[in-house]
């Protein structure tokens, strides 16, 4: 979960502040984000307790900070992958909005590489909170080359040990 939440942090930071994270994406860089800063970004869009965030990320309790590693050359995602496009929506009785999404993948010439339903709750200040996301379809004929998971701790140490040791 660490890798997915770190990537999510980057994306939500951009949505919240309109700018990229303030950490240089140097090869092998590692940063500590103060817990309040990290949690505020995540909790702006998800109803999730701080204990759950800490349990599913690289939380350093003695530093009261979250470890953050920008993607480097060794774990970069390929460009030109599918991107989501909202094709319709429904307002729900509980005030949430269900978005119907198709992932367009131009390189494979398909407008429905993945289909999903995303539910969000609009907030009074014009922002929203995530409620759920469910993949409803997948084009099984496509070879999935667009996603590269972030490096595990062991892989990161292997590739960047020389940078860390000076």
Short mmCIF file of N, CA, C and O in Angstrom, two decimals, residues 25-138:
data_model
loop_
_atom_site.label_atom_id
_atom_site.label_comp_id
_atom_site.label_asym_id
_atom_site.label_seq_id
_atom_site.Cartn_x
_atom_site.Cartn_y
_atom_site.Cartn_z
N UNK A 25 12.70 15.72 -7.75
CA UNK A 25 12.64 14.33 -8.22
C UNK A 25 14.01 13.85 -8.65
O UNK A 25 14.20 13.35 -9.75
N UNK A 26 15.00 14.00 -7.78
CA UNK A 26 16.35 13.52 -8.08
C UNK A 26 16.40 12.00 -7.97
O UNK A 26 15.72 11.41 -7.12
N UNK A 27 17.19 11.38 -8.79
CA UNK A 27 17.35 9.93 -8.77
C UNK A 27 17.83 9.49 -7.39
O UNK A 27 18.83 9.97 -6.88
N UNK A 28 17.06 8.61 -6.75
CA UNK A 28 17.42 8.08 -5.43
C UNK A 28 17.08 9.01 -4.27
O UNK A 28 17.47 8.74 -3.14
N UNK A 29 16.35 10.08 -4.52
CA UNK A 29 16.00 11.02 -3.45
C UNK A 29 14.98 10.39 -2.50
O UNK A 29 14.14 9.59 -2.91
N UNK A 30 15.09 10.76 -1.25
CA UNK A 30 14.15 10.30 -0.22
C UNK A 30 13.89 11.46 0.72
O UNK A 30 14.82 12.14 1.14
N UNK A 31 12.62 11.69 1.03
CA UNK A 31 12.23 12.82 1.87
C UNK A 31 11.33 12.36 3.01
O UNK A 31 10.70 11.31 2.92
N UNK A 32 11.27 13.17 4.05
CA UNK A 32 10.32 12.95 5.13
C UNK A 32 9.30 14.09 5.09
O UNK A 32 9.66 15.26 5.19
N UNK A 33 8.03 13.73 4.92
CA UNK A 33 6.95 14.71 4.88
C UNK A 33 6.33 14.75 6.27
O UNK A 33 5.91 13.72 6.78
N UNK A 34 6.26 15.92 6.90
CA UNK A 34 5.63 16.00 8.23
C UNK A 34 4.24 15.36 8.20
O UNK A 34 3.48 15.55 7.25
N UNK A 35 3.92 14.60 9.24
CA UNK A 35 2.68 13.84 9.27
C UNK A 35 1.45 14.70 9.01
O UNK A 35 0.54 14.30 8.28
N UNK A 36 1.40 15.88 9.58
CA UNK A 36 0.22 16.74 9.40
C UNK A 36 0.05 17.13 7.93
O UNK A 36 -1.06 17.13 7.41
N UNK A 37 1.15 17.43 7.24
CA UNK A 37 1.08 17.82 5.83
C UNK A 37 0.58 16.67 4.96
O UNK A 37 -0.28 16.84 4.11
N UNK A 38 1.14 15.49 5.18
CA UNK A 38 0.78 14.31 4.39
C UNK A 38 -0.68 13.94 4.63
O UNK A 38 -1.45 13.74 3.70
N UNK A 39 -1.06 13.85 5.90
CA UNK A 39 -2.42 13.44 6.26
C UNK A 39 -3.46 14.44 5.78
O UNK A 39 -4.54 14.06 5.34
N UNK A 40 -3.15 15.73 5.83
CA UNK A 40 -4.09 16.75 5.38
C UNK A 40 -4.42 16.58 3.90
O UNK A 40 -5.58 16.70 3.49
N UNK A 41 -3.42 16.29 3.10
CA UNK A 41 -3.66 16.09 1.67
C UNK A 41 -4.55 14.87 1.44
O UNK A 41 -5.56 14.95 0.74
N UNK A 42 -4.22 13.75 2.05
CA UNK A 42 -5.00 12.51 1.87
C UNK A 42 -6.41 12.69 2.41
O UNK A 42 -7.40 12.35 1.76
N UNK A 43 -6.54 13.24 3.62
CA UNK A 43 -7.85 13.36 4.27
C UNK A 43 -8.74 14.42 3.62
O UNK A 43 -9.93 14.45 3.88
N UNK A 44 -8.18 15.26 2.78
CA UNK A 44 -9.01 16.23 2.05
C UNK A 44 -9.95 15.52 1.07
O UNK A 44 -11.00 16.05 0.73
N UNK A 45 -9.57 14.32 0.65
CA UNK A 45 -10.35 13.62 -0.37
C UNK A 45 -10.87 12.26 0.07
O UNK A 45 -11.68 11.67 -0.63
N UNK A 46 -10.37 11.75 1.20
CA UNK A 46 -10.79 10.44 1.68
C UNK A 46 -11.18 10.53 3.14
O UNK A 46 -10.51 11.20 3.92
N UNK A 47 -12.24 9.83 3.52
CA UNK A 47 -12.59 9.71 4.92
C UNK A 47 -11.80 8.53 5.47
O UNK A 47 -12.23 7.38 5.41
N UNK A 48 -10.62 8.84 5.97
CA UNK A 48 -9.71 7.81 6.45
C UNK A 48 -8.99 8.33 7.69
O UNK A 48 -8.57 9.48 7.72
N UNK A 49 -8.92 7.50 8.70
CA UNK A 49 -8.27 7.90 9.95
C UNK A 49 -6.76 7.90 9.77
O UNK A 49 -6.21 7.13 9.01
N UNK A 50 -6.11 8.76 10.52
CA UNK A 50 -4.65 8.87 10.43
C UNK A 50 -3.96 7.55 10.76
O UNK A 50 -2.93 7.23 10.18
N UNK A 51 -4.55 6.77 11.68
CA UNK A 51 -3.95 5.47 12.03
C UNK A 51 -3.92 4.54 10.83
O UNK A 51 -2.98 3.78 10.64
N UNK A 52 -4.96 4.61 10.03
CA UNK A 52 -5.02 3.76 8.84
C UNK A 52 -4.02 4.23 7.78
O UNK A 52 -3.39 3.42 7.12
N UNK A 53 -3.87 5.53 7.66
CA UNK A 53 -2.87 6.06 6.72
C UNK A 53 -1.48 5.60 7.15
O UNK A 53 -0.71 5.07 6.35
N UNK A 54 -1.16 5.78 8.42
CA UNK A 54 0.15 5.41 8.93
C UNK A 54 0.42 3.92 8.79
O UNK A 54 1.53 3.50 8.45
N UNK A 55 -0.60 3.10 9.01
CA UNK A 55 -0.43 1.65 8.94
C UNK A 55 -0.20 1.16 7.52
O UNK A 55 0.37 0.09 7.32
N UNK A 56 -0.61 1.93 6.53
CA UNK A 56 -0.52 1.48 5.15
C UNK A 56 0.48 2.26 4.30
O UNK A 56 0.43 2.21 3.08
N UNK A 57 1.36 2.98 4.96
CA UNK A 57 2.39 3.74 4.26
C UNK A 57 3.70 3.56 5.01
O UNK A 57 3.78 2.81 5.97
N UNK A 58 4.71 4.28 4.58
CA UNK A 58 6.01 4.24 5.27
C UNK A 58 6.04 5.38 6.28
O UNK A 58 6.59 6.45 6.02
N UNK A 59 5.43 5.15 7.42
CA UNK A 59 5.36 6.15 8.48
C UNK A 59 6.52 5.94 9.44
O UNK A 59 6.80 4.81 9.85
N UNK A 60 7.19 7.03 9.77
CA UNK A 60 8.32 6.99 10.70
C UNK A 60 7.86 7.65 12.00
O UNK A 60 7.89 8.88 12.14
N UNK A 61 7.39 6.85 12.99
CA UNK A 61 6.79 7.44 14.21
C UNK A 61 7.75 8.32 15.01
O UNK A 61 7.33 9.32 15.58
N UNK A 62 9.05 7.97 15.06
CA UNK A 62 9.99 8.78 15.83
C UNK A 62 10.21 10.15 15.20
O UNK A 62 10.49 11.12 15.89
N UNK A 63 10.06 10.22 13.89
CA UNK A 63 10.22 11.48 13.17
C UNK A 63 8.89 12.21 12.98
O UNK A 63 8.87 13.35 12.55
N UNK A 64 7.78 11.47 13.26
CA UNK A 64 6.43 12.00 13.01
C UNK A 64 6.32 12.49 11.57
O UNK A 64 5.90 13.60 11.29
N UNK A 65 6.76 11.59 10.68
CA UNK A 65 6.81 11.94 9.26
C UNK A 65 6.58 10.70 8.40
O UNK A 65 6.76 9.56 8.86
N UNK A 66 6.20 10.95 7.16
CA UNK A 66 6.01 9.89 6.17
C UNK A 66 7.18 9.93 5.20
O UNK A 66 7.59 11.00 4.75
N UNK A 67 7.69 8.76 4.87
CA UNK A 67 8.78 8.68 3.89
C UNK A 67 8.20 8.83 2.49
O UNK A 67 7.19 8.22 2.16
N UNK A 68 8.85 9.64 1.69
CA UNK A 68 8.42 9.86 0.32
C UNK A 68 9.61 9.73 -0.61
O UNK A 68 10.66 10.33 -0.38
N UNK A 69 9.43 8.94 -1.65
CA UNK A 69 10.46 8.77 -2.67
C UNK A 69 9.86 9.08 -4.03
O UNK A 69 8.99 8.35 -4.50
N UNK A 70 10.30 10.15 -4.66
CA UNK A 70 9.80 10.42 -6.02
C UNK A 70 10.23 9.29 -6.95
O UNK A 70 11.25 8.65 -6.74
N UNK A 71 9.43 9.06 -7.97
CA UNK A 71 9.80 8.04 -8.94
C UNK A 71 11.09 8.45 -9.63
O UNK A 71 11.29 9.61 -9.96
N UNK A 72 11.93 7.46 -9.88
CA UNK A 72 13.18 7.70 -10.59
C UNK A 72 13.22 6.90 -11.88
O UNK A 72 12.24 6.26 -12.27
N UNK A 73 14.34 6.90 -12.52
CA UNK A 73 14.51 6.20 -13.79
C UNK A 73 14.21 4.70 -13.64
O UNK A 73 13.66 4.08 -14.53
N UNK A 74 14.57 4.13 -12.51
CA UNK A 74 14.43 2.68 -12.31
C UNK A 74 12.98 2.23 -12.14
O UNK A 74 12.68 1.06 -12.28
N UNK A 75 12.07 3.14 -11.80
CA UNK A 75 10.67 2.74 -11.61
C UNK A 75 9.70 3.70 -12.28
O UNK A 75 8.55 3.84 -11.87
N UNK A 76 10.15 4.34 -13.33
CA UNK A 76 9.30 5.30 -14.04
C UNK A 76 8.19 4.58 -14.79
O UNK A 76 8.38 3.48 -15.30
N UNK A 77 7.03 5.21 -14.82
CA UNK A 77 5.93 4.66 -15.60
C UNK A 77 6.11 5.05 -17.06
O UNK A 77 6.70 6.09 -17.38
N UNK A 78 5.61 4.21 -17.93
CA UNK A 78 5.68 4.52 -19.35
C UNK A 78 4.71 5.63 -19.70
O UNK A 78 3.61 5.68 -19.15
N UNK A 79 5.09 6.51 -20.61
CA UNK A 79 4.17 7.56 -21.02
C UNK A 79 3.08 7.01 -21.94
O UNK A 79 3.19 5.89 -22.44
N UNK A 80 2.08 7.77 -22.14
CA UNK A 80 1.03 7.47 -23.11
C UNK A 80 0.17 6.26 -22.72
O UNK A 80 -0.27 5.52 -23.57
N UNK A 81 -0.04 6.07 -21.44
CA UNK A 81 -0.94 5.02 -20.99
C UNK A 81 -2.38 5.49 -21.09
O UNK A 81 -2.66 6.60 -21.53
N UNK A 82 -3.31 4.65 -20.69
CA UNK A 82 -4.72 5.05 -20.74
C UNK A 82 -5.02 6.17 -19.75
O UNK A 82 -4.35 6.30 -18.73
N UNK A 83 -5.99 6.98 -20.09
CA UNK A 83 -6.41 8.04 -19.19
C UNK A 83 -7.93 7.99 -19.06
O UNK A 83 -8.64 7.65 -19.99
N UNK A 84 -8.44 8.33 -17.86
CA UNK A 84 -9.88 8.21 -17.61
C UNK A 84 -10.67 9.36 -18.24
O UNK A 84 -10.21 10.50 -18.29
N UNK A 85 -11.86 9.01 -18.68
CA UNK A 85 -12.77 9.99 -19.24
C UNK A 85 -14.16 9.70 -18.69
O UNK A 85 -14.66 8.59 -18.83
N UNK A 86 -14.78 10.68 -18.06
CA UNK A 86 -16.14 10.51 -17.54
C UNK A 86 -17.09 10.57 -18.73
O UNK A 86 -17.09 11.53 -19.49
N UNK A 87 -17.93 9.51 -18.88
CA UNK A 87 -18.85 9.48 -20.01
C UNK A 87 -20.29 9.80 -19.60
O UNK A 87 -21.10 10.18 -20.44
N UNK A 88 -20.60 9.64 -18.30
CA UNK A 88 -21.91 10.03 -17.79
C UNK A 88 -21.87 9.98 -16.26
O UNK A 88 -20.87 9.58 -15.67
N UNK A 89 -22.97 10.40 -15.65
CA UNK A 89 -23.04 10.39 -14.19
C UNK A 89 -24.50 10.26 -13.75
O UNK A 89 -25.42 10.49 -14.53
N UNK A 90 -24.67 9.88 -12.48
CA UNK A 90 -25.99 9.83 -11.86
C UNK A 90 -25.90 10.44 -10.47
O UNK A 90 -24.98 10.12 -9.72
N UNK A 91 -26.84 11.29 -10.13
CA UNK A 91 -26.92 11.80 -8.76
C UNK A 91 -27.68 10.78 -7.94
O UNK A 91 -28.75 10.32 -8.33
N UNK A 92 -27.12 10.39 -6.80
CA UNK A 92 -27.70 9.37 -5.93
C UNK A 92 -28.58 10.02 -4.86
O UNK A 92 -28.40 11.20 -4.53
N UNK A 93 -29.48 9.25 -4.29
CA UNK A 93 -30.39 9.77 -3.26
C UNK A 93 -29.65 10.26 -2.02
O UNK A 93 -30.13 11.17 -1.33
N UNK A 94 -28.48 9.69 -1.73
CA UNK A 94 -27.74 10.09 -0.54
C UNK A 94 -26.86 11.32 -0.76
O UNK A 94 -26.08 11.71 0.09
N UNK A 95 -26.98 11.95 -1.94
CA UNK A 95 -26.22 13.15 -2.24
C UNK A 95 -24.89 12.90 -2.94
O UNK A 95 -24.21 13.84 -3.35
N UNK A 96 -24.51 11.63 -3.06
CA UNK A 96 -23.27 11.32 -3.78
C UNK A 96 -23.52 11.35 -5.28
O UNK A 96 -24.67 11.37 -5.74
N UNK A 97 -22.44 11.33 -6.03
CA UNK A 97 -22.52 11.30 -7.49
C UNK A 97 -21.75 10.08 -7.99
O UNK A 97 -20.59 9.89 -7.62
N UNK A 98 -22.39 9.26 -8.80
CA UNK A 98 -21.75 8.09 -9.41
C UNK A 98 -21.31 8.48 -10.81
O UNK A 98 -22.13 8.86 -11.64
N UNK A 99 -19.99 8.41 -11.05
CA UNK A 99 -19.42 8.74 -12.35
C UNK A 99 -19.13 7.45 -13.12
O UNK A 99 -18.56 6.51 -12.56
N UNK A 100 -19.51 7.41 -14.37
CA UNK A 100 -19.22 6.27 -15.23
C UNK A 100 -18.02 6.64 -16.08
O UNK A 100 -18.03 7.67 -16.78
N UNK A 101 -16.99 5.82 -16.02
CA UNK A 101 -15.69 6.18 -16.58
C UNK A 101 -15.22 5.12 -17.56
O UNK A 101 -15.35 3.91 -17.31
N UNK A 102 -14.65 5.58 -18.66
CA UNK A 102 -13.96 4.70 -19.61
C UNK A 102 -12.54 5.21 -19.75
O UNK A 102 -12.32 6.42 -19.89
N UNK A 103 -11.58 4.30 -19.71
CA UNK A 103 -10.19 4.68 -19.89
C UNK A 103 -9.85 4.63 -21.38
O UNK A 103 -9.94 3.57 -22.01
N UNK A 104 -9.47 5.77 -21.92
CA UNK A 104 -9.10 5.89 -23.32
C UNK A 104 -7.60 5.58 -23.45
O UNK A 104 -6.79 6.12 -22.70
N UNK A 105 -7.27 4.71 -24.38
CA UNK A 105 -5.86 4.38 -24.61
C UNK A 105 -5.57 4.60 -26.09
O UNK A 105 -5.81 3.75 -26.93
N UNK A 106 -5.07 5.79 -26.38
CA UNK A 106 -4.85 6.19 -27.77
C UNK A 106 -3.88 5.27 -28.49
O UNK A 106 -4.09 4.94 -29.66
N UNK A 107 -2.81 4.84 -27.84
CA UNK A 107 -1.81 3.99 -28.50
C UNK A 107 -2.39 2.65 -28.93
O UNK A 107 -1.89 2.02 -29.84
N UNK A 108 -3.43 2.19 -28.24
CA UNK A 108 -4.07 0.92 -28.59
C UNK A 108 -5.37 1.15 -29.35
O UNK A 108 -6.08 0.21 -29.66
N UNK A 109 -5.68 2.43 -29.59
CA UNK A 109 -6.85 2.81 -30.36
C UNK A 109 -8.15 2.24 -29.77
O UNK A 109 -8.97 1.65 -30.47
N UNK A 110 -8.30 2.42 -28.45
CA UNK A 110 -9.53 1.99 -27.78
C UNK A 110 -9.99 3.06 -26.81
O UNK A 110 -9.17 3.75 -26.21
N UNK A 111 -11.29 3.21 -26.69
CA UNK A 111 -11.83 4.18 -25.75
C UNK A 111 -12.41 3.50 -24.52
O UNK A 111 -13.09 4.13 -23.72
N UNK A 112 -12.16 2.21 -24.36
CA UNK A 112 -12.66 1.51 -23.18
C UNK A 112 -11.70 0.39 -22.75
O UNK A 112 -12.09 -0.75 -22.58
N UNK A 113 -10.43 0.77 -22.55
CA UNK A 113 -9.45 -0.19 -22.06
C UNK A 113 -9.88 -0.72 -20.70
O UNK A 113 -9.74 -1.90 -20.39
N UNK A 114 -10.41 0.18 -19.90
CA UNK A 114 -10.94 -0.17 -18.58
C UNK A 114 -12.21 0.67 -18.39
O UNK A 114 -12.24 1.84 -18.75
N UNK A 115 -13.25 0.06 -17.83
CA UNK A 115 -14.44 0.82 -17.45
C UNK A 115 -14.61 0.71 -15.94
O UNK A 115 -14.26 -0.31 -15.34
N UNK A 116 -15.10 1.78 -15.35
CA UNK A 116 -15.26 1.77 -13.90
C UNK A 116 -16.36 2.73 -13.49
O UNK A 116 -16.84 3.54 -14.29
N UNK A 117 -16.76 2.60 -12.22
CA UNK A 117 -17.72 3.51 -11.61
C UNK A 117 -17.06 4.10 -10.38
O UNK A 117 -16.61 3.38 -9.50
N UNK A 118 -17.04 5.42 -10.33
CA UNK A 118 -16.44 6.15 -9.23
C UNK A 118 -17.55 6.92 -8.51
O UNK A 118 -18.35 7.57 -9.16
N UNK A 119 -17.59 6.81 -7.19
CA UNK A 119 -18.59 7.54 -6.42
C UNK A 119 -17.87 8.58 -5.57
O UNK A 119 -16.91 8.25 -4.86
N UNK A 120 -18.34 9.84 -5.66
CA UNK A 120 -17.77 10.92 -4.87
C UNK A 120 -18.89 11.65 -4.13
O UNK A 120 -20.04 11.60 -4.54
N UNK A 121 -18.50 12.32 -3.05
CA UNK A 121 -19.45 13.12 -2.27
C UNK A 121 -19.05 14.58 -2.40
O UNK A 121 -17.97 14.99 -1.95
N UNK A 122 -19.87 15.41 -3.05
CA UNK A 122 -19.57 16.84 -3.15
C UNK A 122 -19.59 17.48 -1.76
O UNK A 122 -20.43 17.14 -0.93
N UNK A 123 -18.67 18.39 -1.51
CA UNK A 123 -18.61 19.09 -0.23
C UNK A 123 -19.04 20.55 -0.42
O UNK A 123 -19.03 21.06 -1.54
N UNK A 124 -19.39 21.19 0.66
CA UNK A 124 -19.93 22.56 0.60
C UNK A 124 -18.95 23.56 -0.01
O UNK A 124 -19.37 24.54 -0.62
N UNK A 125 -17.65 23.32 0.15
CA UNK A 125 -16.66 24.27 -0.36
C UNK A 125 -16.34 24.06 -1.84
O UNK A 125 -15.44 24.68 -2.39
N UNK A 126 -17.08 23.16 -2.50
CA UNK A 126 -16.85 22.91 -3.92
C UNK A 126 -15.91 21.76 -4.20
O UNK A 126 -15.75 21.34 -5.34
N UNK A 127 -15.27 21.23 -3.17
CA UNK A 127 -14.38 20.08 -3.35
C UNK A 127 -15.21 18.80 -3.23
O UNK A 127 -16.44 18.85 -3.20
N UNK A 128 -14.57 17.67 -3.15
CA UNK A 128 -15.28 16.40 -3.06
C UNK A 128 -14.51 15.43 -2.19
O UNK A 128 -13.34 15.64 -1.91
N UNK A 129 -15.18 14.36 -1.77
CA UNK A 129 -14.54 13.25 -1.08
C UNK A 129 -14.81 11.98 -1.85
O UNK A 129 -15.92 11.77 -2.35
N UNK A 130 -13.79 11.16 -1.93
CA UNK A 130 -13.89 9.86 -2.56
C UNK A 130 -14.75 8.95 -1.69
O UNK A 130 -14.62 8.94 -0.48
N UNK A 131 -15.65 8.18 -2.31
CA UNK A 131 -16.45 7.21 -1.58
C UNK A 131 -16.06 5.80 -2.00
O UNK A 131 -15.77 4.95 -1.17
N UNK A 132 -16.05 5.54 -3.31
CA UNK A 132 -15.68 4.20 -3.78
C UNK A 132 -15.31 4.24 -5.25
O UNK A 132 -15.60 5.20 -5.97
N UNK A 133 -14.66 3.18 -5.69
CA UNK A 133 -14.30 3.01 -7.09
C UNK A 133 -14.37 1.52 -7.39
O UNK A 133 -13.83 0.72 -6.64
N UNK A 134 -15.03 1.16 -8.46
CA UNK A 134 -15.17 -0.24 -8.82
C UNK A 134 -14.90 -0.41 -10.31
O UNK A 134 -15.53 0.24 -11.14
N UNK A 135 -13.94 -1.27 -10.63
CA UNK A 135 -13.69 -1.61 -12.03
C UNK A 135 -14.83 -2.50 -12.49
O UNK A 135 -15.14 -3.51 -11.86
N UNK A 136 -15.46 -2.12 -13.59
CA UNK A 136 -16.61 -2.89 -14.09
C UNK A 136 -16.30 -3.64 -15.38
O UNK A 136 -17.08 -4.49 -15.80
N UNK A 137 -15.17 -3.33 -16.00
CA UNK A 137 -14.81 -4.03 -17.22
C UNK A 137 -13.35 -3.81 -17.56
O UNK A 137 -12.73 -2.84 -17.14
N UNK A 138 -12.81 -4.74 -18.33
CA UNK A 138 -11.40 -4.73 -18.68
C UNK A 138 -11.26 -5.35 -20.05
O UNK A 138 -11.81 -6.41 -20.30
#
